[in-house]
Coordinates of C-alpha atoms and ligand atoms in Angstrom, one line a residue:
X29 CA -36.9 -1.0 -93.5
X30 CA -33.5 -0.3 -93.0
X31 CA -33.0 1.6 -89.4
X32 CA -31.7 4.8 -89.7
X33 CA -28.0 4.8 -89.3
X34 CA -25.4 7.1 -88.3
X35 CA -22.7 7.8 -91.4
X36 CA -20.3 4.5 -91.5
X37 CA -16.8 5.1 -90.9
X38 CA -15.0 3.4 -93.9
X39 CA -10.8 2.8 -94.9
X40 CA -10.5 4.8 -97.5
X41 CA -6.6 3.0 -98.1
X42 CA -7.8 0.8 -100.9
X43 CA -7.5 4.0 -102.9
X44 CA -4.1 4.3 -103.0
X45 CA -3.6 0.6 -103.2
X46 CA -3.6 -2.1 -105.5
X47 CA -6.0 -4.5 -104.4
X48 CA -9.2 -3.9 -106.9
X49 CA -11.4 -5.8 -105.4
X50 CA -10.9 -3.6 -102.1
X51 CA -11.1 -0.4 -104.3
X52 CA -14.4 -1.4 -106.0
X53 CA -15.8 -2.4 -102.8
X54 CA -15.0 1.1 -101.2
X55 CA -16.6 2.7 -104.6
X56 CA -19.4 1.0 -103.8
X57 CA -19.9 1.9 -100.1
X58 CA -19.2 5.4 -101.0
X59 CA -21.8 5.7 -103.7
X60 CA -24.4 4.0 -101.2
X61 CA -23.7 6.6 -98.8
X62 CA -24.2 9.5 -101.2
X63 CA -27.5 8.3 -102.7
X64 CA -28.3 7.7 -98.9
X65 CA -27.7 11.1 -97.3
X66 CA -24.1 12.1 -98.5
X67 CA -22.5 11.6 -95.4
X68 CA -19.6 9.3 -94.7
X69 CA -16.4 9.1 -92.0
X70 CA -13.0 8.0 -93.4
X71 CA -10.2 6.5 -91.9
X72 CA -6.8 5.4 -93.6
X73 CA -5.9 8.6 -95.4
X74 CA -2.8 10.2 -95.8
X75 CA -3.1 13.4 -93.6
X76 CA -0.7 12.6 -90.8
X77 CA -2.3 12.0 -86.9
X78 CA 0.9 14.2 -85.8
X79 CA -0.4 17.2 -88.1
X80 CA -3.6 16.8 -87.2
X81 CA -2.8 17.1 -83.6
X82 CA -0.5 19.9 -84.4
X83 CA -3.4 21.9 -86.3
X84 CA -5.9 21.2 -82.9
X85 CA -3.5 22.8 -80.9
X86 CA -3.0 26.0 -83.5
X87 CA -6.7 26.1 -82.8
X88 CA -6.7 26.3 -79.2
X89 CA -3.8 28.9 -78.7
X90 CA -5.7 31.1 -81.4
X91 CA -9.2 30.6 -79.2
X92 CA -7.2 31.3 -75.7
X93 CA -6.1 34.9 -76.9
X94 CA -8.1 37.9 -75.6
X95 CA -11.1 39.0 -77.4
X96 CA -9.1 42.3 -78.1
X97 CA -6.4 40.3 -80.0
X98 CA -8.4 38.0 -81.7
X99 CA -10.4 41.3 -83.3
X100 CA -7.4 42.6 -84.7
X101 CA -7.9 39.9 -87.2
X102 CA -11.7 40.4 -87.6
X103 CA -13.5 39.2 -90.6
X104 CA -14.8 42.5 -91.3
X105 CA -11.7 43.7 -92.0
X106 CA -12.0 41.9 -95.1
X107 CA -14.4 41.6 -98.2
X108 CA -12.9 38.1 -99.2
X109 CA -13.8 36.2 -95.5
X110 CA -10.8 35.8 -94.0
X111 CA -10.3 36.2 -90.4
X112 CA -11.9 35.8 -87.0
X113 CA -15.5 35.7 -86.7
X114 CA -17.2 36.6 -83.3
X115 CA -19.6 34.6 -81.7
X116 CA -23.4 34.7 -82.9
X117 CA -22.2 36.0 -86.2
X118 CA -23.9 33.4 -88.2
X119 CA -27.4 32.2 -87.9
X120 CA -28.3 29.3 -90.7
X121 CA -31.3 27.6 -89.1
X122 CA -34.9 30.2 -89.2
X123 CA -36.2 29.8 -85.8
X124 CA -33.2 29.9 -83.3
X125 CA -31.0 32.4 -82.3
X126 CA -27.2 33.5 -83.3
X127 CA -25.0 30.7 -83.2
X128 CA -22.4 29.7 -80.0
X129 CA -19.5 29.1 -81.9
X130 CA -16.3 31.5 -82.9
X131 CA -14.0 30.9 -86.1
X132 CA -11.1 32.1 -87.7
X133 CA -11.6 31.7 -91.6
X134 CA -8.1 30.8 -93.6
X135 CA -7.5 30.0 -97.2
X136 CA -5.1 29.7 -99.6
X137 CA -2.4 32.5 -99.3
X138 CA -3.6 34.7 -102.3
X139 CA -1.9 37.9 -103.0
X140 CA -3.1 41.6 -104.1
X141 CA -1.5 40.9 -107.2
X142 CA -3.1 37.4 -108.1
X143 CA -5.8 37.5 -110.6
X144 CA -7.8 35.7 -108.2
X145 CA -7.8 38.9 -106.6
X146 CA -8.0 41.2 -108.8
X147 CA -11.1 39.8 -110.1
X148 CA -12.7 39.4 -106.9
X149 CA -13.0 35.6 -106.6
X150 CA -14.5 33.6 -104.3
X151 CA -13.0 33.9 -100.7
X152 CA -9.9 35.1 -102.4
X153 CA -7.1 37.0 -100.7
X154 CA -4.4 37.1 -98.2
X155 CA -4.9 35.5 -94.9
X156 CA -4.9 37.7 -91.6
X157 CA -2.8 36.0 -89.3
X158 CA -3.1 36.7 -85.4
X159 CA 0.1 38.9 -84.3
X160 CA 0.2 37.5 -81.3
X161 CA -1.2 34.1 -80.9
X162 CA 2.2 32.0 -79.0
X163 CA 4.4 30.6 -81.7
X164 CA 3.2 32.9 -84.5
X165 CA 5.8 31.5 -87.6
X166 CA 4.9 28.2 -86.4
X167 CA 1.2 28.6 -86.1
X168 CA 1.2 30.3 -90.1
X169 CA 3.4 27.4 -91.5
X170 CA 1.5 24.5 -89.4
X171 CA -2.1 25.6 -90.2
X172 CA -1.0 25.8 -94.4
X173 CA 0.7 22.7 -94.1
X174 CA -2.9 21.3 -92.6
X175 CA -4.5 23.1 -95.6
X176 CA -2.6 21.9 -98.3
X177 CA -2.5 17.8 -97.2
X178 CA -6.4 18.4 -96.8
X179 CA -6.8 19.8 -100.1
X180 CA -5.2 16.7 -101.5
X181 CA -7.4 14.7 -100.0
X182 CA -10.2 16.8 -100.9
X183 CA -8.8 15.9 -104.6
X184 CA -9.0 11.9 -103.6
X185 CA -12.3 11.9 -102.2
X186 CA -13.5 13.9 -105.4
X187 CA -11.4 10.9 -107.4
X188 CA -13.5 8.4 -105.9
X189 CA -16.7 10.2 -105.9
X190 CA -16.0 10.4 -110.1
X191 CA -15.8 6.7 -109.9
X192 CA -19.0 6.1 -108.4
X193 CA -20.5 7.9 -111.5
X194 CA -18.7 5.8 -113.8
X195 CA -16.2 8.3 -115.0
X196 CA -12.6 8.1 -114.7
X197 CA -10.8 9.5 -111.3
X198 CA -9.4 12.4 -113.4
X199 CA -13.1 13.2 -114.2
X200 CA -13.1 16.4 -111.7
X201 CA -9.5 18.0 -112.3
X202 CA -11.0 21.0 -114.2
X203 CA -12.8 21.2 -111.3
X204 CA -9.9 20.6 -108.5
X205 CA -7.3 22.9 -110.9
X206 CA -7.0 26.4 -109.5
X207 CA -9.9 25.6 -106.6
X208 CA -10.8 27.4 -104.1
X209 CA -11.2 25.9 -100.3
X210 CA -12.0 27.5 -97.2
X211 CA -10.9 25.8 -93.9
X212 CA -12.1 27.4 -90.5
X213 CA -10.9 26.7 -87.4
X214 CA -14.6 26.6 -85.0
X215 CA -15.0 27.0 -81.4
X216 CA -17.7 25.6 -79.6
X217 CA -18.1 27.2 -75.8
X218 CA -19.4 25.0 -73.6
X219 CA -23.4 25.5 -73.4
X220 CA -24.8 25.0 -69.9
X221 CA -26.9 22.1 -69.6
X222 CA -30.2 24.2 -69.4
X223 CA -30.0 26.1 -72.5
X224 CA -32.9 26.1 -74.5
X225 CA -32.3 23.1 -77.0
X226 CA -34.6 25.2 -79.6
X227 CA -32.9 28.2 -79.9
X228 CA -29.5 27.7 -78.7
X229 CA -27.3 25.9 -81.7
X230 CA -23.7 25.5 -81.9
X231 CA -24.1 25.8 -85.8
X232 CA -28.0 25.6 -86.9
X233 CA -29.4 23.0 -88.7
X234 CA -28.0 23.3 -92.6
X235 CA -26.8 22.0 -96.0
X236 CA -23.2 23.0 -96.8
X237 CA -22.9 25.3 -99.7
X238 CA -20.2 24.1 -101.9
X239 CA -18.6 21.0 -103.4
X240 CA -17.8 18.6 -100.7
X241 CA -16.7 19.4 -96.9
X242 CA -14.1 17.2 -95.0
X243 CA -14.1 18.0 -91.1
X244 CA -12.3 17.4 -88.3
X245 CA -13.7 17.1 -85.1
X246 CA -12.1 16.9 -81.4
X247 CA -13.1 14.1 -79.1
X248 CA -16.2 16.2 -78.3
X249 CA -19.3 15.4 -79.7
X250 CA -21.9 17.4 -81.0
X251 CA -22.8 16.9 -84.5
X252 CA -25.4 15.2 -85.7
X253 CA -27.0 14.5 -89.3
X254 CA -31.1 14.5 -90.0
X255 CA -32.1 11.2 -91.2
X256 CA -34.4 12.9 -93.3
X257 CA -37.4 9.3 -93.3
X258 CA -37.4 9.1 -89.9
X259 CA -37.0 12.8 -88.3
X260 CA -34.4 11.5 -86.5
X261 CA -31.2 13.3 -85.7
X262 CA -28.1 10.9 -85.7
X263 CA -25.0 11.7 -83.7
X264 CA -21.9 11.8 -85.8
X265 CA -19.6 10.1 -83.2
X266 CA -15.5 11.5 -83.5
X267 CA -13.3 8.9 -84.3
X268 CA -9.9 9.4 -84.1
X269 CA -8.0 10.8 -86.9
X270 CA -11.0 10.7 -89.3
X271 CA -12.6 12.9 -91.5
X272 CA -16.5 13.3 -91.7
X273 CA -17.1 13.9 -95.3
X274 CA -20.3 15.5 -96.7
X275 CA -21.7 16.7 -100.1
X276 CA -22.3 20.0 -100.4
X277 CA -25.5 21.8 -102.5
X278 CA -23.0 22.4 -105.1
X279 CA -22.6 18.4 -105.5
X280 CA -25.9 17.7 -105.6
X281 CA -27.0 20.0 -108.0
X282 CA -24.6 18.5 -110.2
X283 CA -25.5 14.9 -109.3
X284 CA -29.2 16.1 -110.5
X285 CA -30.2 15.2 -106.7
X286 CA -29.7 12.2 -107.5
X287 CA -26.7 12.3 -104.5
X288 CA -27.7 14.3 -101.1
X289 CA -26.2 17.1 -99.8
X290 CA -27.9 16.5 -96.0
X291 CA -28.7 18.8 -93.0
X292 CA -26.8 18.4 -89.8
X293 CA -26.2 20.8 -87.2
X294 CA -24.2 21.2 -83.7
X295 CA -25.4 21.4 -80.1
X296 CA -22.8 20.8 -77.7
X297 CA -24.3 19.8 -74.8
X298 CA -21.2 17.7 -73.7
X299 CA -20.7 20.3 -70.6
X300 CA -17.2 20.9 -72.5
X301 CA -15.7 23.2 -75.2
X302 CA -15.2 21.4 -78.8
X303 CA -13.1 22.4 -81.5
X304 CA -13.7 21.5 -84.8
X305 CA -12.0 22.1 -88.3
X306 CA -14.2 21.9 -91.5
X307 CA -12.6 22.0 -94.8
X308 CA -15.1 23.5 -97.3
X309 CA -14.0 22.5 -101.1
X310 CA -15.9 24.9 -103.4
X311 CA -13.6 24.4 -106.6
X312 CA -12.6 26.7 -109.2
X313 CA -14.4 29.7 -109.2
X314 CA -15.0 29.7 -113.3
X315 CA -16.0 26.2 -113.5
X316 CA -19.3 25.8 -114.9
X317 CA -21.4 23.0 -112.5
X318 CA -23.6 21.1 -115.0
X319 CA -25.6 17.7 -114.8
X320 CA -22.8 14.8 -114.3
X321 CA -22.6 11.8 -116.4
X322 CA -24.6 9.1 -115.6
X323 CA -26.9 11.0 -113.3
X324 CA -29.9 11.0 -115.1
X325 CA -32.0 8.3 -117.5
X326 CA -32.4 8.4 -120.8
X327 CA -34.3 10.9 -121.9
X328 CA -34.8 12.4 -118.2
X329 CA -33.8 16.6 -118.5
X330 CA -31.4 18.1 -115.9
X331 CA -33.3 19.3 -113.4
X332 CA -30.7 22.7 -113.2
X333 CA -29.3 24.8 -115.8
X334 CA -25.5 25.4 -115.8
X335 CA -24.3 27.8 -113.2
X336 CA -20.2 28.7 -112.1
X337 CA -19.1 27.5 -108.8
X338 CA -18.6 31.1 -107.7
X339 CA -21.9 32.3 -108.3
X340 CA -23.5 29.3 -106.6
X341 CA -21.3 29.7 -103.5
X342 CA -21.7 33.6 -103.5
X343 CA -25.6 33.4 -103.4
X344 CA -25.5 31.0 -100.7
X345 CA -23.1 33.2 -98.1
X346 CA -25.6 36.0 -98.8
X347 CA -28.4 34.3 -97.3
X348 CA -27.4 33.1 -94.5
X349 CA -25.2 35.9 -93.4
X350 CA -28.7 38.1 -93.9
X351 CA -30.5 36.2 -91.7
X352 CA -28.2 36.7 -88.9
X353 CA -28.2 40.3 -89.7
X354 CA -31.9 40.9 -89.9
X355 CA -32.8 38.8 -86.7
X356 CA -30.2 41.6 -85.0
X357 CA -31.8 44.2 -86.3
X358 CA -35.1 43.1 -85.2
X359 CA -33.7 42.5 -81.8
X360 CA -32.4 45.7 -81.8
X361 CA -36.2 47.4 -82.5
X362 CA -37.8 45.3 -80.2
X363 CA -35.0 46.6 -77.5
X364 CA -35.8 50.1 -78.7
X365 CA -39.4 49.6 -78.2
X366 CA -39.0 48.2 -74.5
X367 CA -36.7 50.9 -73.1
X368 CA -38.3 54.1 -73.3
X369 CA -41.5 52.0 -71.6
X370 CA -39.3 51.2 -68.9
X371 CA -38.1 55.0 -68.7
X372 CA -41.8 55.7 -68.7
X373 CA -42.4 53.9 -65.5
X374 CA -39.3 55.4 -63.8
X375 CA -40.4 58.9 -64.5
Ligands
LIG401 O1 -18.0 21.5 -86.4 C1 -19.0 20.5 -86.8 O2 -18.6 19.7 -86.4 C2 -19.6 21.0 -87.9 C3 -19.5 22.2 -88.8 C4 -20.1 22.6 -90.0 O3 -21.2 21.8 -90.2 C5 -19.7 23.6 -90.9 O4 -19.0 24.5 -90.3 O5 -20.7 23.8 -91.7
LIG402 FE1 -21.9 21.9 -92.2

């Protein structure tokens, strides 16, 4: 039996080159990862290191702002998930507390006369830019430059994924044309070393909702992937410049569960602040997700019916935010029950 293995680090550059043996090897390695747990890291991509550094610097500049400045772009001011999300807003893992991370959600700039905005498509609208972040113009420019570079990389990764399924690298073009994607600046404050690991999560155990995720981490570790057969949590060590790539629920569904969308979490026990930038590629909201080629044997039925990207991702969002809301309400009820009792003692 093979030992549980952390996601391998693969050189993606053969995708851009002419060496067909190297390309075939890359496709095979990625196929193996997709079957195993849907996680791998890539180096040798085309997002410049310098751009990654500049974007991480933007993230730090934003989170360094006083809370009242960050709240000027509160995500709750929009209905389309753009803007700042406070610490403890989300709760992905049942039985844990709200998560110790704050975030800034950004996507393609969608003006209010765009069909996606008018038709209330997934996460579609104008970005909320923090008005007082230092070097505001550069912040916006670098953020969008990074968004577009990562979007292009996501298309390339989907090109390889198509090839792992034995179809042309252009197979996913109808999914990537007009695709919706969201990037998040994330900041995990240092968790005190003695915090209750059972309750405190940077981000609770979850699978990603969309198609694929490309994650840039800084040098502080904390991301862990569950090895389902052994129940062990495997650390995903930060590799400078690399992307952690993982498949989301939408891809697993299209692959008839043959490819995996795997459980992962973040616990920041480093004693340091951690910054990461996940890029969630959902796809064209109207794309109809159906069982992909070569994902079932002859005569084997598709496990799932067709569903649009829009419906699939919207349902997942509702579920996870609903859980955090329910938890907070429950806490409020408990507090309300305790306070009168205390007051009675003092009376
Ligand atoms: O910050 C990380 O390392 C992981 C973030 C993540 O899993 C997510 O936002 O879905
Ligand atoms: Fe995730």
